[in-house]
């Protein structure tokens, strides 16, 4: 079992000033009227975030929510913090500039499956590989909501939508596999309806220093209702949810994961001995097993891993950038403009 | 043997060779020696987009032109007096620019049958009479260099590679250049390879000695130092001046500089330069693409940095949406467009002024952006500070339109006294601005500038949300109200229209010219040189140059209307002319060439004279 080596993790917020006053959920509610469709999963996520952030105890003015375009991207308007509702797909880039230049901020990116995996796919993977201190919350409803119901890059093949009357042709992205493929240092999945789990994942993401990607299965009750119903239905959810907890065996109520001859396999729990079951190691520096776990997610919802796939320690871009500036000043002294302008070959004319 | 020394007032030299021959370095060193000597200088490198085109071919030719004089000069010169041709390709590619009677120094070692055939010479032009109109100095540069380096512990290849230093030594002798700095430069450059350093210094000195002893050169030349304004000078290219200007702007604005950029010719050198100056707190972020570059810069601006992105035309096209976001969120941002020949990939290493209309209008919606255009390589320094001043004072993206000619060209620059640079600092919002004393209105404007408050994260009590959706006047809340949108569109336009820019100045030494020649950006040098020529020949012409393209100086219309004719040369098909005609209903006479090269002074002098004559 891997341990956190140099203690970087847990200090995701160490440079963000703490609030003296005790905070509550209402401190984080802005005065704006929330305008999602009634019944939208976004409400649950908003409430979960608003009720969770006070426990971080940060100065509210040092939190920033940056979003792109889409239903979920309206999120910043409802948080009584600083917020930037930007343009389609570009939130990770904008947040990168902000977080790289302001270590005293807790920066959150709110995005959707279209925003982050289609138009903004490039920015997402590069943010993940760079490991800037950001928390990216990816609301995945597997559909385009704001443009009224086209298939998205996470929609299942054959999806009948307004733009695909005979079914969609493209294979969906698995956001977790994509993020682990980009060697993200923190990758997790949770569900809008499970507030307790959602908040526990958010807590871990916030404390992680580096880019954390949290995929949140979110229901769009207008264009893709019940997309995640098997994970929510009390009759099925405990069987299909493979809980990922560091140091714990990967199991659902009835199923278990073990290493087979050709990689990980899901088997009936009763058919394996306890010591054959894979014990989850979220801190393993090698992403292979985390990636293999992400492949257990099947479109038919027979079994879906939920939880923190990967939480590893690696240097963050913003910290290293700051260190380079500090090293330059330590070695050469602070910059002097006059010296700069007079550097190189000069001559005087009298 | 005593050689004759002839006095000249100016000389134009072009070094040309294979892109691996080190012509840019040779040109740079000759420039440094010439600057040290005290001549006025203007330079123009011209290199292929290919990093290493096949050796000895026409596409692989790289050149560096240098104009130096005993008086102040404005351009790198129209036509070289001397061509240094390191191979047949360099001769063939440049001969067309060479006036009759000019000197050609050719490296005979490279004029082999194979190399001649590669570029289509059926016979050796150095041996027949095809170059009779020029003064040809056939010099076996390579073999002389190799011979001079016998006894050095280096390979034959390294010895051959030092031939550019032999050529530099020869030219340094020919024009009486000081040599100490070059020796020092070589020792520093090859500090880790002392044998190579010694060999290059020896080749350089051998070239000098060759000039002194050979009969091939019977005359050497003196060009007296120019009388420039007293002060400390250095040579500087446009890209370097622009990078220094951005650092100066950061110091003068008291804001940390954040550059988000993606490599692109001919702008990359600004990224390279800024990445060296971390001790000024400069953060350089090489982004995954052009869009991320500007996005990160805008994010940094939101956080209170001086956000900058540097690119060329294709990059501006990609950044358009983010620039629009900066327009509507009213955040400072500097967008540097080092223009190059387009459309599409175009000719990346060649210059053009074809992005003006894109800078003006290349975004969706009504999205006005101020535009500043430097007029010379060294002016890139001041233009960068001016762009930053406008960006932070008015909270707006600003386009800084440089181009390939300015970027890579260089000239002596009188280094400014730092204490005389403008203070462009602004204050962040620190307290609520609502009438109730507790509310913060992110879009409540300063009545004088119409700028909104710049409230950065970390400021308690000013938490607010901004974004690309239309905002209600004052409160900044999302608004789809028709009248509010109309008001906001007009407010954003009025803010840009109201930017304080200095009046357009006219230069008319006679005071009674009836023809005005107008320009913008990098055409300043050729236009001013052309106007001088015309005046020397008795013609009367006034000259004015626009540095602010948006908004235009308040007196622009008045100036244009006070002349019978206004001539506007542009390296595009008439983009500024289109704007001026539309705005002032004046029939501008356009002169347009889009050859990827700057105008020549002689060419423009003819055009100006024709307009005067048609009066």
PDB file of N, CA and C in Angstrom, chain A residues 30 32 61 64 76-77 79-85 87 90 93-94 96-98 100 102 122-123 126 130 317 321-322 324-325 329 332-333 335-338 340-343 345-349, chain B residues 35 228 230-235 244 277-280 282-289 291-292 295-296 299 303 321-322 415 418 456-460 462-469 477-478:
ATOM      1  N   UNK A  30     -25.402  33.214  -3.222  1.00  0.00           N
ATOM      2  CA  UNK A  30     -25.436  34.576  -3.762  1.00  0.00           C
ATOM      3  C   UNK A  30     -26.877  35.052  -3.820  1.00  0.00           C
ATOM      4  N   UNK A  32     -28.475  35.751  -6.400  1.00  0.00           N
ATOM      5  CA  UNK A  32     -29.057  35.493  -7.721  1.00  0.00           C
ATOM      6  C   UNK A  32     -30.051  34.331  -7.663  1.00  0.00           C
ATOM      7  N   UNK A  61     -13.624  35.391   0.138  1.00  0.00           N
ATOM      8  CA  UNK A  61     -13.131  36.205  -0.974  1.00  0.00           C
ATOM      9  C   UNK A  61     -11.935  35.568  -1.680  1.00  0.00           C
ATOM     10  N   UNK A  64     -12.620  31.144  -5.855  1.00  0.00           N
ATOM     11  CA  UNK A  64     -13.056  31.566  -7.185  1.00  0.00           C
ATOM     12  C   UNK A  64     -13.634  30.362  -7.927  1.00  0.00           C
ATOM     13  N   UNK A  76     -21.252  29.421 -11.100  1.00  0.00           N
ATOM     14  CA  UNK A  76     -20.581  30.501 -10.358  1.00  0.00           C
ATOM     15  C   UNK A  76     -21.509  31.637  -9.933  1.00  0.00           C
ATOM     16  N   UNK A  77     -22.574  31.893 -10.726  1.00  0.00           N
ATOM     17  CA  UNK A  77     -23.467  32.995 -10.366  1.00  0.00           C
ATOM     18  C   UNK A  77     -24.154  32.762  -9.019  1.00  0.00           C
ATOM     19  N   UNK A  79     -22.822  31.174  -6.391  1.00  0.00           N
ATOM     20  CA  UNK A  79     -21.896  31.084  -5.254  1.00  0.00           C
ATOM     21  C   UNK A  79     -21.495  32.498  -4.845  1.00  0.00           C
ATOM     22  N   UNK A  80     -21.615  32.799  -3.576  1.00  0.00           N
ATOM     23  CA  UNK A  80     -21.251  34.144  -3.124  1.00  0.00           C
ATOM     24  C   UNK A  80     -19.733  34.216  -2.885  1.00  0.00           C
ATOM     25  N   UNK A  81     -19.019  34.012  -3.982  1.00  0.00           N
ATOM     26  CA  UNK A  81     -17.556  34.097  -3.970  1.00  0.00           C
ATOM     27  C   UNK A  81     -17.202  34.911  -5.207  1.00  0.00           C
ATOM     28  N   UNK A  82     -15.927  34.973  -5.552  1.00  0.00           N
ATOM     29  CA  UNK A  82     -15.586  35.501  -6.871  1.00  0.00           C
ATOM     30  C   UNK A  82     -15.930  34.449  -7.907  1.00  0.00           C
ATOM     31  N   UNK A  83     -16.355  34.899  -9.104  1.00  0.00           N
ATOM     32  CA  UNK A  83     -16.754  33.948 -10.126  1.00  0.00           C
ATOM     33  C   UNK A  83     -16.517  34.484 -11.522  1.00  0.00           C
ATOM     34  N   UNK A  84     -16.285  33.567 -12.440  1.00  0.00           N
ATOM     35  CA  UNK A  84     -16.017  33.960 -13.829  1.00  0.00           C
ATOM     36  C   UNK A  84     -16.693  32.934 -14.733  1.00  0.00           C
ATOM     37  N   UNK A  85     -17.763  33.370 -15.366  1.00  0.00           N
ATOM     38  CA  UNK A  85     -18.498  32.524 -16.315  1.00  0.00           C
ATOM     39  C   UNK A  85     -17.900  32.824 -17.679  1.00  0.00           C
ATOM     40  N   UNK A  87     -16.048  31.268 -21.497  1.00  0.00           N
ATOM     41  CA  UNK A  87     -16.519  30.835 -22.809  1.00  0.00           C
ATOM     42  C   UNK A  87     -16.339  29.324 -22.952  1.00  0.00           C
ATOM     43  N   UNK A  90     -13.172  26.763 -22.275  1.00  0.00           N
ATOM     44  CA  UNK A  90     -11.900  27.419 -21.952  1.00  0.00           C
ATOM     45  C   UNK A  90     -11.651  27.621 -20.459  1.00  0.00           C
ATOM     46  N   UNK A  93      -8.236  26.730 -19.000  1.00  0.00           N
ATOM     47  CA  UNK A  93      -7.146  27.629 -19.412  1.00  0.00           C
ATOM     48  C   UNK A  93      -7.181  28.916 -18.588  1.00  0.00           C
ATOM     49  N   UNK A  94      -8.362  29.479 -18.427  1.00  0.00           N
ATOM     50  CA  UNK A  94      -8.502  30.728 -17.679  1.00  0.00           C
ATOM     51  C   UNK A  94      -8.133  30.496 -16.212  1.00  0.00           C
ATOM     52  N   UNK A  96      -6.196  28.240 -15.103  1.00  0.00           N
ATOM     53  CA  UNK A  96      -4.755  27.977 -15.006  1.00  0.00           C
ATOM     54  C   UNK A  96      -3.984  29.286 -14.830  1.00  0.00           C
ATOM     55  N   UNK A  97      -4.339  30.292 -15.631  1.00  0.00           N
ATOM     56  CA  UNK A  97      -3.670  31.593 -15.506  1.00  0.00           C
ATOM     57  C   UNK A  97      -3.896  32.203 -14.137  1.00  0.00           C
ATOM     58  N   UNK A  98      -5.118  32.036 -13.640  1.00  0.00           N
ATOM     59  CA  UNK A  98      -5.450  32.604 -12.329  1.00  0.00           C
ATOM     60  C   UNK A  98      -4.717  31.867 -11.208  1.00  0.00           C
ATOM     61  N   UNK A 100      -2.113  29.896 -11.404  1.00  0.00           N
ATOM     62  CA  UNK A 100      -0.660  29.931 -11.502  1.00  0.00           C
ATOM     63  C   UNK A 100      -0.099  31.251 -10.990  1.00  0.00           C
ATOM     64  N   UNK A 102      -1.848  33.211  -8.633  1.00  0.00           N
ATOM     65  CA  UNK A 102      -2.394  33.564  -7.318  1.00  0.00           C
ATOM     66  C   UNK A 102      -2.456  32.335  -6.408  1.00  0.00           C
ATOM     67  N   UNK A 122      -8.907  19.712 -25.216  1.00  0.00           N
ATOM     68  CA  UNK A 122      -7.473  19.980 -25.176  1.00  0.00           C
ATOM     69  C   UNK A 122      -7.067  20.651 -23.861  1.00  0.00           C
ATOM     70  N   UNK A 123      -7.849  21.643 -23.447  1.00  0.00           N
ATOM     71  CA  UNK A 123      -7.485  22.347 -22.213  1.00  0.00           C
ATOM     72  C   UNK A 123      -7.566  21.422 -21.009  1.00  0.00           C
ATOM     73  N   UNK A 126      -4.536  19.034 -20.815  1.00  0.00           N
ATOM     74  CA  UNK A 126      -3.287  19.745 -20.500  1.00  0.00           C
ATOM     75  C   UNK A 126      -3.286  20.281 -19.069  1.00  0.00           C
ATOM     76  N   UNK A 130      -0.427  19.105 -16.411  1.00  0.00           N
ATOM     77  CA  UNK A 130       0.399  20.129 -15.762  1.00  0.00           C
ATOM     78  C   UNK A 130       0.282  20.073 -14.244  1.00  0.00           C
ATOM     79  N   UNK A 317       2.361  22.604 -11.032  1.00  0.00           N
ATOM     80  CA  UNK A 317       2.892  23.577 -11.990  1.00  0.00           C
ATOM     81  C   UNK A 317       3.069  24.947 -11.339  1.00  0.00           C
ATOM     82  N   UNK A 321       6.504  26.943 -10.845  1.00  0.00           N
ATOM     83  CA  UNK A 321       6.646  28.248 -11.502  1.00  0.00           C
ATOM     84  C   UNK A 321       7.106  29.293 -10.476  1.00  0.00           C
ATOM     85  N   UNK A 322       6.484  29.254  -9.305  1.00  0.00           N
ATOM     86  CA  UNK A 322       6.872  30.192  -8.241  1.00  0.00           C
ATOM     87  C   UNK A 322       8.317  29.963  -7.815  1.00  0.00           C
ATOM     88  N   UNK A 324      10.723  28.827  -9.583  1.00  0.00           N
ATOM     89  CA  UNK A 324      11.668  29.362 -10.574  1.00  0.00           C
ATOM     90  C   UNK A 324      11.858  30.867 -10.389  1.00  0.00           C
ATOM     91  N   UNK A 325      10.767  31.568 -10.093  1.00  0.00           N
ATOM     92  CA  UNK A 325      10.887  33.018  -9.872  1.00  0.00           C
ATOM     93  C   UNK A 325      11.748  33.283  -8.633  1.00  0.00           C
ATOM     94  N   UNK A 329      15.406  35.208  -8.373  1.00  0.00           N
ATOM     95  CA  UNK A 329      15.654  36.364  -7.497  1.00  0.00           C
ATOM     96  C   UNK A 329      16.785  36.047  -6.512  1.00  0.00           C
ATOM     97  N   UNK A 332      20.080  36.066  -8.645  1.00  0.00           N
ATOM     98  CA  UNK A 332      20.487  37.284  -9.363  1.00  0.00           C
ATOM     99  C   UNK A 332      20.011  38.563  -8.689  1.00  0.00           C
ATOM    100  N   UNK A 333      19.237  38.439  -7.619  1.00  0.00           N
ATOM    101  CA  UNK A 333      18.641  39.628  -7.015  1.00  0.00           C
ATOM    102  C   UNK A 333      17.399  40.020  -7.780  1.00  0.00           C
ATOM    103  N   UNK A 335      14.838  42.049 -10.083  1.00  0.00           N
ATOM    104  CA  UNK A 335      15.125  42.734 -11.336  1.00  0.00           C
ATOM    105  C   UNK A 335      15.211  44.246 -11.186  1.00  0.00           C
ATOM    106  N   UNK A 336      16.180  44.828 -11.894  1.00  0.00           N
ATOM    107  CA  UNK A 336      16.310  46.287 -11.923  1.00  0.00           C
ATOM    108  C   UNK A 336      16.137  46.720 -13.382  1.00  0.00           C
ATOM    109  N   UNK A 337      15.133  47.536 -13.616  1.00  0.00           N
ATOM    110  CA  UNK A 337      14.764  47.874 -14.993  1.00  0.00           C
ATOM    111  C   UNK A 337      15.905  48.579 -15.725  1.00  0.00           C
ATOM    112  N   UNK A 338      16.552  49.507 -15.042  1.00  0.00           N
ATOM    113  CA  UNK A 338      17.632  50.252 -15.681  1.00  0.00           C
ATOM    114  C   UNK A 338      18.756  49.304 -16.115  1.00  0.00           C
ATOM    115  N   UNK A 340      18.461  46.212 -16.833  1.00  0.00           N
ATOM    116  CA  UNK A 340      17.989  45.398 -17.955  1.00  0.00           C
ATOM    117  C   UNK A 340      18.154  46.157 -19.271  1.00  0.00           C
ATOM    118  N   UNK A 341      17.705  47.401 -19.270  1.00  0.00           N
ATOM    119  CA  UNK A 341      17.726  48.162 -20.521  1.00  0.00           C
ATOM    120  C   UNK A 341      19.154  48.420 -20.977  1.00  0.00           C
ATOM    121  N   UNK A 342      20.081  48.479 -20.022  1.00  0.00           N
ATOM    122  CA  UNK A 342      21.479  48.765 -20.362  1.00  0.00           C
ATOM    123  C   UNK A 342      22.310  47.494 -20.520  1.00  0.00           C
ATOM    124  N   UNK A 343      21.640  46.329 -20.524  1.00  0.00           N
ATOM    125  CA  UNK A 343      22.409  45.084 -20.650  1.00  0.00           C
ATOM    126  C   UNK A 343      22.878  44.912 -22.097  1.00  0.00           C
ATOM    127  N   UNK A 345      25.697  45.078 -25.342  1.00  0.00           N
ATOM    128  CA  UNK A 345      26.649  46.093 -25.828  1.00  0.00           C
ATOM    129  C   UNK A 345      26.005  47.469 -25.854  1.00  0.00           C
ATOM    130  N   UNK A 346      26.568  48.406 -25.151  1.00  0.00           N
ATOM    131  CA  UNK A 346      26.064  49.780 -25.214  1.00  0.00           C
ATOM    132  C   UNK A 346      27.203  50.718 -25.595  1.00  0.00           C
ATOM    133  N   UNK A 347      26.867  51.886 -26.076  1.00  0.00           N
ATOM    134  CA  UNK A 347      27.887  52.894 -26.346  1.00  0.00           C
ATOM    135  C   UNK A 347      27.312  54.271 -26.046  1.00  0.00           C
ATOM    136  N   UNK A 348      28.201  55.200 -25.760  1.00  0.00           N
ATOM    137  CA  UNK A 348      27.741  56.539 -25.372  1.00  0.00           C
ATOM    138  C   UNK A 348      28.092  57.541 -26.458  1.00  0.00           C
ATOM    139  N   UNK A 349      27.149  58.374 -26.749  1.00  0.00           N
ATOM    140  CA  UNK A 349      27.413  59.469 -27.699  1.00  0.00           C
ATOM    141  C   UNK A 349      27.349  60.775 -26.928  1.00  0.00           C
TER     142      UNK A 349
ATOM    143  N   UNK B  35      27.718  49.513 -34.522  1.00  0.00           N
ATOM    144  CA  UNK B  35      27.076  50.314 -33.476  1.00  0.00           C
ATOM    145  C   UNK B  35      28.126  50.885 -32.543  1.00  0.00           C
ATOM    146  N   UNK B 228      24.391  61.498 -33.540  1.00  0.00           N
ATOM    147  CA  UNK B 228      23.112  61.171 -32.926  1.00  0.00           C
ATOM    148  C   UNK B 228      22.967  61.980 -31.647  1.00  0.00           C
ATOM    149  N   UNK B 230      22.989  63.004 -27.932  1.00  0.00           N
ATOM    150  CA  UNK B 230      23.838  62.462 -26.867  1.00  0.00           C
ATOM    151  C   UNK B 230      23.058  61.495 -25.984  1.00  0.00           C
ATOM    152  N   UNK B 231      23.733  60.477 -25.528  1.00  0.00           N
ATOM    153  CA  UNK B 231      23.068  59.524 -24.647  1.00  0.00           C
ATOM    154  C   UNK B 231      23.723  58.162 -24.768  1.00  0.00           C
ATOM    155  N   UNK B 232      23.159  57.213 -24.031  1.00  0.00           N
ATOM    156  CA  UNK B 232      23.662  55.849 -24.102  1.00  0.00           C
ATOM    157  C   UNK B 232      22.793  55.081 -25.099  1.00  0.00           C
ATOM    158  N   UNK B 233      23.441  54.364 -25.969  1.00  0.00           N
ATOM    159  CA  UNK B 233      22.738  53.639 -27.022  1.00  0.00           C
ATOM    160  C   UNK B 233      23.013  52.145 -26.929  1.00  0.00           C
ATOM    161  N   UNK B 234      22.108  51.394 -27.485  1.00  0.00           N
ATOM    162  CA  UNK B 234      22.339  49.979 -27.725  1.00  0.00           C
ATOM    163  C   UNK B 234      21.581  49.615 -28.988  1.00  0.00           C
ATOM    164  N   UNK B 235      21.958  48.525 -29.584  1.00  0.00           N
ATOM    165  CA  UNK B 235      21.211  48.054 -30.735  1.00  0.00           C
ATOM    166  C   UNK B 235      20.068  47.181 -30.228  1.00  0.00           C
ATOM    167  N   UNK B 244      11.084  44.048 -23.666  1.00  0.00           N
ATOM    168  CA  UNK B 244      11.539  44.994 -22.641  1.00  0.00           C
ATOM    169  C   UNK B 244      10.427  45.987 -22.286  1.00  0.00           C
ATOM    170  N   UNK B 277      13.497  36.549 -17.889  1.00  0.00           N
ATOM    171  CA  UNK B 277      13.505  37.631 -16.899  1.00  0.00           C
ATOM    172  C   UNK B 277      12.625  37.340 -15.697  1.00  0.00           C
ATOM    173  N   UNK B 278      12.796  36.137 -15.164  1.00  0.00           N
ATOM    174  CA  UNK B 278      11.968  35.717 -14.030  1.00  0.00           C
ATOM    175  C   UNK B 278      12.250  36.539 -12.786  1.00  0.00           C
ATOM    176  N   UNK B 279      13.433  37.120 -12.703  1.00  0.00           N
ATOM    177  CA  UNK B 279      13.726  37.903 -11.496  1.00  0.00           C
ATOM    178  C   UNK B 279      12.880  39.168 -11.415  1.00  0.00           C
ATOM    179  N   UNK B 280      12.200  39.511 -12.525  1.00  0.00           N
ATOM    180  CA  UNK B 280      11.235  40.614 -12.485  1.00  0.00           C
ATOM    181  C   UNK B 280       9.842  40.104 -12.092  1.00  0.00           C
ATOM    182  N   UNK B 282       8.304  37.874 -13.764  1.00  0.00           N
ATOM    183  CA  UNK B 282       7.589  37.596 -15.011  1.00  0.00           C
ATOM    184  C   UNK B 282       7.269  36.109 -15.085  1.00  0.00           C
ATOM    185  N   UNK B 283       5.974  35.811 -15.233  1.00  0.00           N
ATOM    186  CA  UNK B 283       5.564  34.422 -15.419  1.00  0.00           C
ATOM    187  C   UNK B 283       5.311  34.206 -16.901  1.00  0.00           C
ATOM    188  N   UNK B 284       5.998  33.213 -17.491  1.00  0.00           N
ATOM    189  CA  UNK B 284       5.711  32.884 -18.879  1.00  0.00           C
ATOM    190  C   UNK B 284       5.127  31.486 -18.934  1.00  0.00           C
ATOM    191  N   UNK B 285       3.998  31.389 -19.589  1.00  0.00           N
ATOM    192  CA  UNK B 285       3.256  30.133 -19.654  1.00  0.00           C
ATOM    193  C   UNK B 285       3.153  29.726 -21.116  1.00  0.00           C
ATOM    194  N   UNK B 286       3.874  28.680 -21.487  1.00  0.00           N
ATOM    195  CA  UNK B 286       3.731  28.163 -22.857  1.00  0.00           C
ATOM    196  C   UNK B 286       2.539  27.236 -22.876  1.00  0.00           C
ATOM    197  N   UNK B 287       1.474  27.712 -23.456  1.00  0.00           N
ATOM    198  CA  UNK B 287       0.190  27.021 -23.374  1.00  0.00           C
ATOM    199  C   UNK B 287       0.080  25.901 -24.392  1.00  0.00           C
ATOM    200  N   UNK B 288      -1.004  25.117 -24.280  1.00  0.00           N
ATOM    201  CA  UNK B 288      -1.225  24.005 -25.210  1.00  0.00           C
ATOM    202  C   UNK B 288      -1.697  24.506 -26.573  1.00  0.00           C
ATOM    203  N   UNK B 289      -2.237  25.693 -26.626  1.00  0.00           N
ATOM    204  CA  UNK B 289      -2.633  26.257 -27.918  1.00  0.00           C
ATOM    205  C   UNK B 289      -2.829  27.764 -27.747  1.00  0.00           C
ATOM    206  N   UNK B 291      -5.482  29.504 -27.914  1.00  0.00           N
ATOM    207  CA  UNK B 291      -6.660  29.869 -27.130  1.00  0.00           C
ATOM    208  C   UNK B 291      -6.332  29.808 -25.642  1.00  0.00           C
ATOM    209  N   UNK B 292      -5.608  28.773 -25.251  1.00  0.00           N
ATOM    210  CA  UNK B 292      -5.227  28.653 -23.846  1.00  0.00           C
ATOM    211  C   UNK B 292      -4.258  29.767 -23.456  1.00  0.00           C
ATOM    212  N   UNK B 295      -6.379  32.698 -22.873  1.00  0.00           N
ATOM    213  CA  UNK B 295      -7.265  32.407 -21.739  1.00  0.00           C
ATOM    214  C   UNK B 295      -6.531  32.539 -20.421  1.00  0.00           C
ATOM    215  N   UNK B 296      -5.336  31.961 -20.361  1.00  0.00           N
ATOM    216  CA  UNK B 296      -4.552  32.045 -19.130  1.00  0.00           C
ATOM    217  C   UNK B 296      -4.181  33.494 -18.829  1.00  0.00           C
ATOM    218  N   UNK B 299      -7.203  35.074 -17.394  1.00  0.00           N
ATOM    219  CA  UNK B 299      -7.400  34.589 -16.027  1.00  0.00           C
ATOM    220  C   UNK B 299      -6.461  35.297 -15.061  1.00  0.00           C
ATOM    221  N   UNK B 303      -7.098  38.036 -11.905  1.00  0.00           N
ATOM    222  CA  UNK B 303      -6.454  37.947 -10.598  1.00  0.00           C
ATOM    223  C   UNK B 303      -5.552  39.130 -10.268  1.00  0.00           C
ATOM    224  N   UNK B 321     -12.412  34.784 -29.726  1.00  0.00           N
ATOM    225  CA  UNK B 321     -13.526  34.634 -28.782  1.00  0.00           C
ATOM    226  C   UNK B 321     -13.119  35.111 -27.386  1.00  0.00           C
ATOM    227  N   UNK B 322     -11.886  34.794 -26.999  1.00  0.00           N
ATOM    228  CA  UNK B 322     -11.428  35.213 -25.678  1.00  0.00           C
ATOM    229  C   UNK B 322     -11.226  36.724 -25.613  1.00  0.00           C
ATOM    230  N   UNK B 415      18.821  54.453 -24.970  1.00  0.00           N
ATOM    231  CA  UNK B 415      18.207  53.807 -23.807  1.00  0.00           C
ATOM    232  C   UNK B 415      17.573  54.886 -22.920  1.00  0.00           C
ATOM    233  N   UNK B 418      15.069  55.470 -16.872  1.00  0.00           N
ATOM    234  CA  UNK B 418      13.921  54.782 -16.272  1.00  0.00           C
ATOM    235  C   UNK B 418      13.037  55.744 -15.461  1.00  0.00           C
ATOM    236  N   UNK B 456     -10.166  42.534  -7.522  1.00  0.00           N
ATOM    237  CA  UNK B 456      -9.528  41.227  -7.713  1.00  0.00           C
ATOM    238  C   UNK B 456      -9.870  40.271  -6.564  1.00  0.00           C
ATOM    239  N   UNK B 457      -9.935  38.979  -6.876  1.00  0.00           N
ATOM    240  CA  UNK B 457     -10.206  37.982  -5.843  1.00  0.00           C
ATOM    241  C   UNK B 457      -9.250  38.159  -4.662  1.00  0.00           C
ATOM    242  N   UNK B 458      -9.773  37.921  -3.478  1.00  0.00           N
ATOM    243  CA  UNK B 458      -8.988  38.149  -2.272  1.00  0.00           C
ATOM    244  C   UNK B 458      -9.397  39.448  -1.585  1.00  0.00           C
ATOM    245  N   UNK B 459     -10.230  40.240  -2.270  1.00  0.00           N
ATOM    246  CA  UNK B 459     -10.685  41.495  -1.673  1.00  0.00           C
ATOM    247  C   UNK B 459     -12.032  41.256  -1.000  1.00  0.00           C
ATOM    248  N   UNK B 460     -12.058  41.347   0.314  1.00  0.00           N
ATOM    249  CA  UNK B 460     -13.274  41.050   1.072  1.00  0.00           C
ATOM    250  C   UNK B 460     -14.361  42.079   0.770  1.00  0.00           C
ATOM    251  N   UNK B 462     -16.073  42.471  -1.875  1.00  0.00           N
ATOM    252  CA  UNK B 462     -16.290  42.798  -3.284  1.00  0.00           C
ATOM    253  C   UNK B 462     -16.528  41.541  -4.132  1.00  0.00           C
ATOM    254  N   UNK B 463     -16.894  40.429  -3.465  1.00  0.00           N
ATOM    255  CA  UNK B 463     -17.138  39.199  -4.215  1.00  0.00           C
ATOM    256  C   UNK B 463     -18.183  39.488  -5.295  1.00  0.00           C
ATOM    257  N   UNK B 464     -17.883  39.086  -6.512  1.00  0.00           N
ATOM    258  CA  UNK B 464     -18.813  39.316  -7.607  1.00  0.00           C
ATOM    259  C   UNK B 464     -18.542  38.308  -8.715  1.00  0.00           C
ATOM    260  N   UNK B 465     -19.496  38.212  -9.620  1.00  0.00           N
ATOM    261  CA  UNK B 465     -19.375  37.269 -10.720  1.00  0.00           C
ATOM    262  C   UNK B 465     -19.422  38.051 -12.021  1.00  0.00           C
ATOM    263  N   UNK B 466     -18.504  37.721 -12.943  1.00  0.00           N
ATOM    264  CA  UNK B 466     -18.543  38.330 -14.267  1.00  0.00           C
ATOM    265  C   UNK B 466     -18.586  37.221 -15.295  1.00  0.00           C
ATOM    266  N   UNK B 467     -18.879  37.595 -16.528  1.00  0.00           N
ATOM    267  CA  UNK B 467     -18.920  36.566 -17.552  1.00  0.00           C
ATOM    268  C   UNK B 467     -19.266  37.114 -18.912  1.00  0.00           C
ATOM    269  N   UNK B 468     -19.415  36.198 -19.858  1.00  0.00           N
ATOM    270  CA  UNK B 468     -19.648  36.593 -21.240  1.00  0.00           C
ATOM    271  C   UNK B 468     -21.093  36.971 -21.546  1.00  0.00           C
ATOM    272  N   UNK B 469     -22.010  36.619 -20.661  1.00  0.00           N
ATOM    273  CA  UNK B 469     -23.414  36.982 -20.888  1.00  0.00           C
ATOM    274  C   UNK B 469     -23.583  38.482 -20.642  1.00  0.00           C
ATOM    275  N   UNK B 477     -25.356  42.168 -13.044  1.00  0.00           N
ATOM    276  CA  UNK B 477     -26.165  40.951 -13.056  1.00  0.00           C
ATOM    277  C   UNK B 477     -26.518  40.575 -14.500  1.00  0.00           C
ATOM    278  N   UNK B 478     -26.764  39.286 -14.734  1.00  0.00           N
ATOM    279  CA  UNK B 478     -27.169  38.860 -16.075  1.00  0.00           C
ATOM    280  C   UNK B 478     -28.405  39.638 -16.501  1.00  0.00           C
TER     281      UNK B 478
END
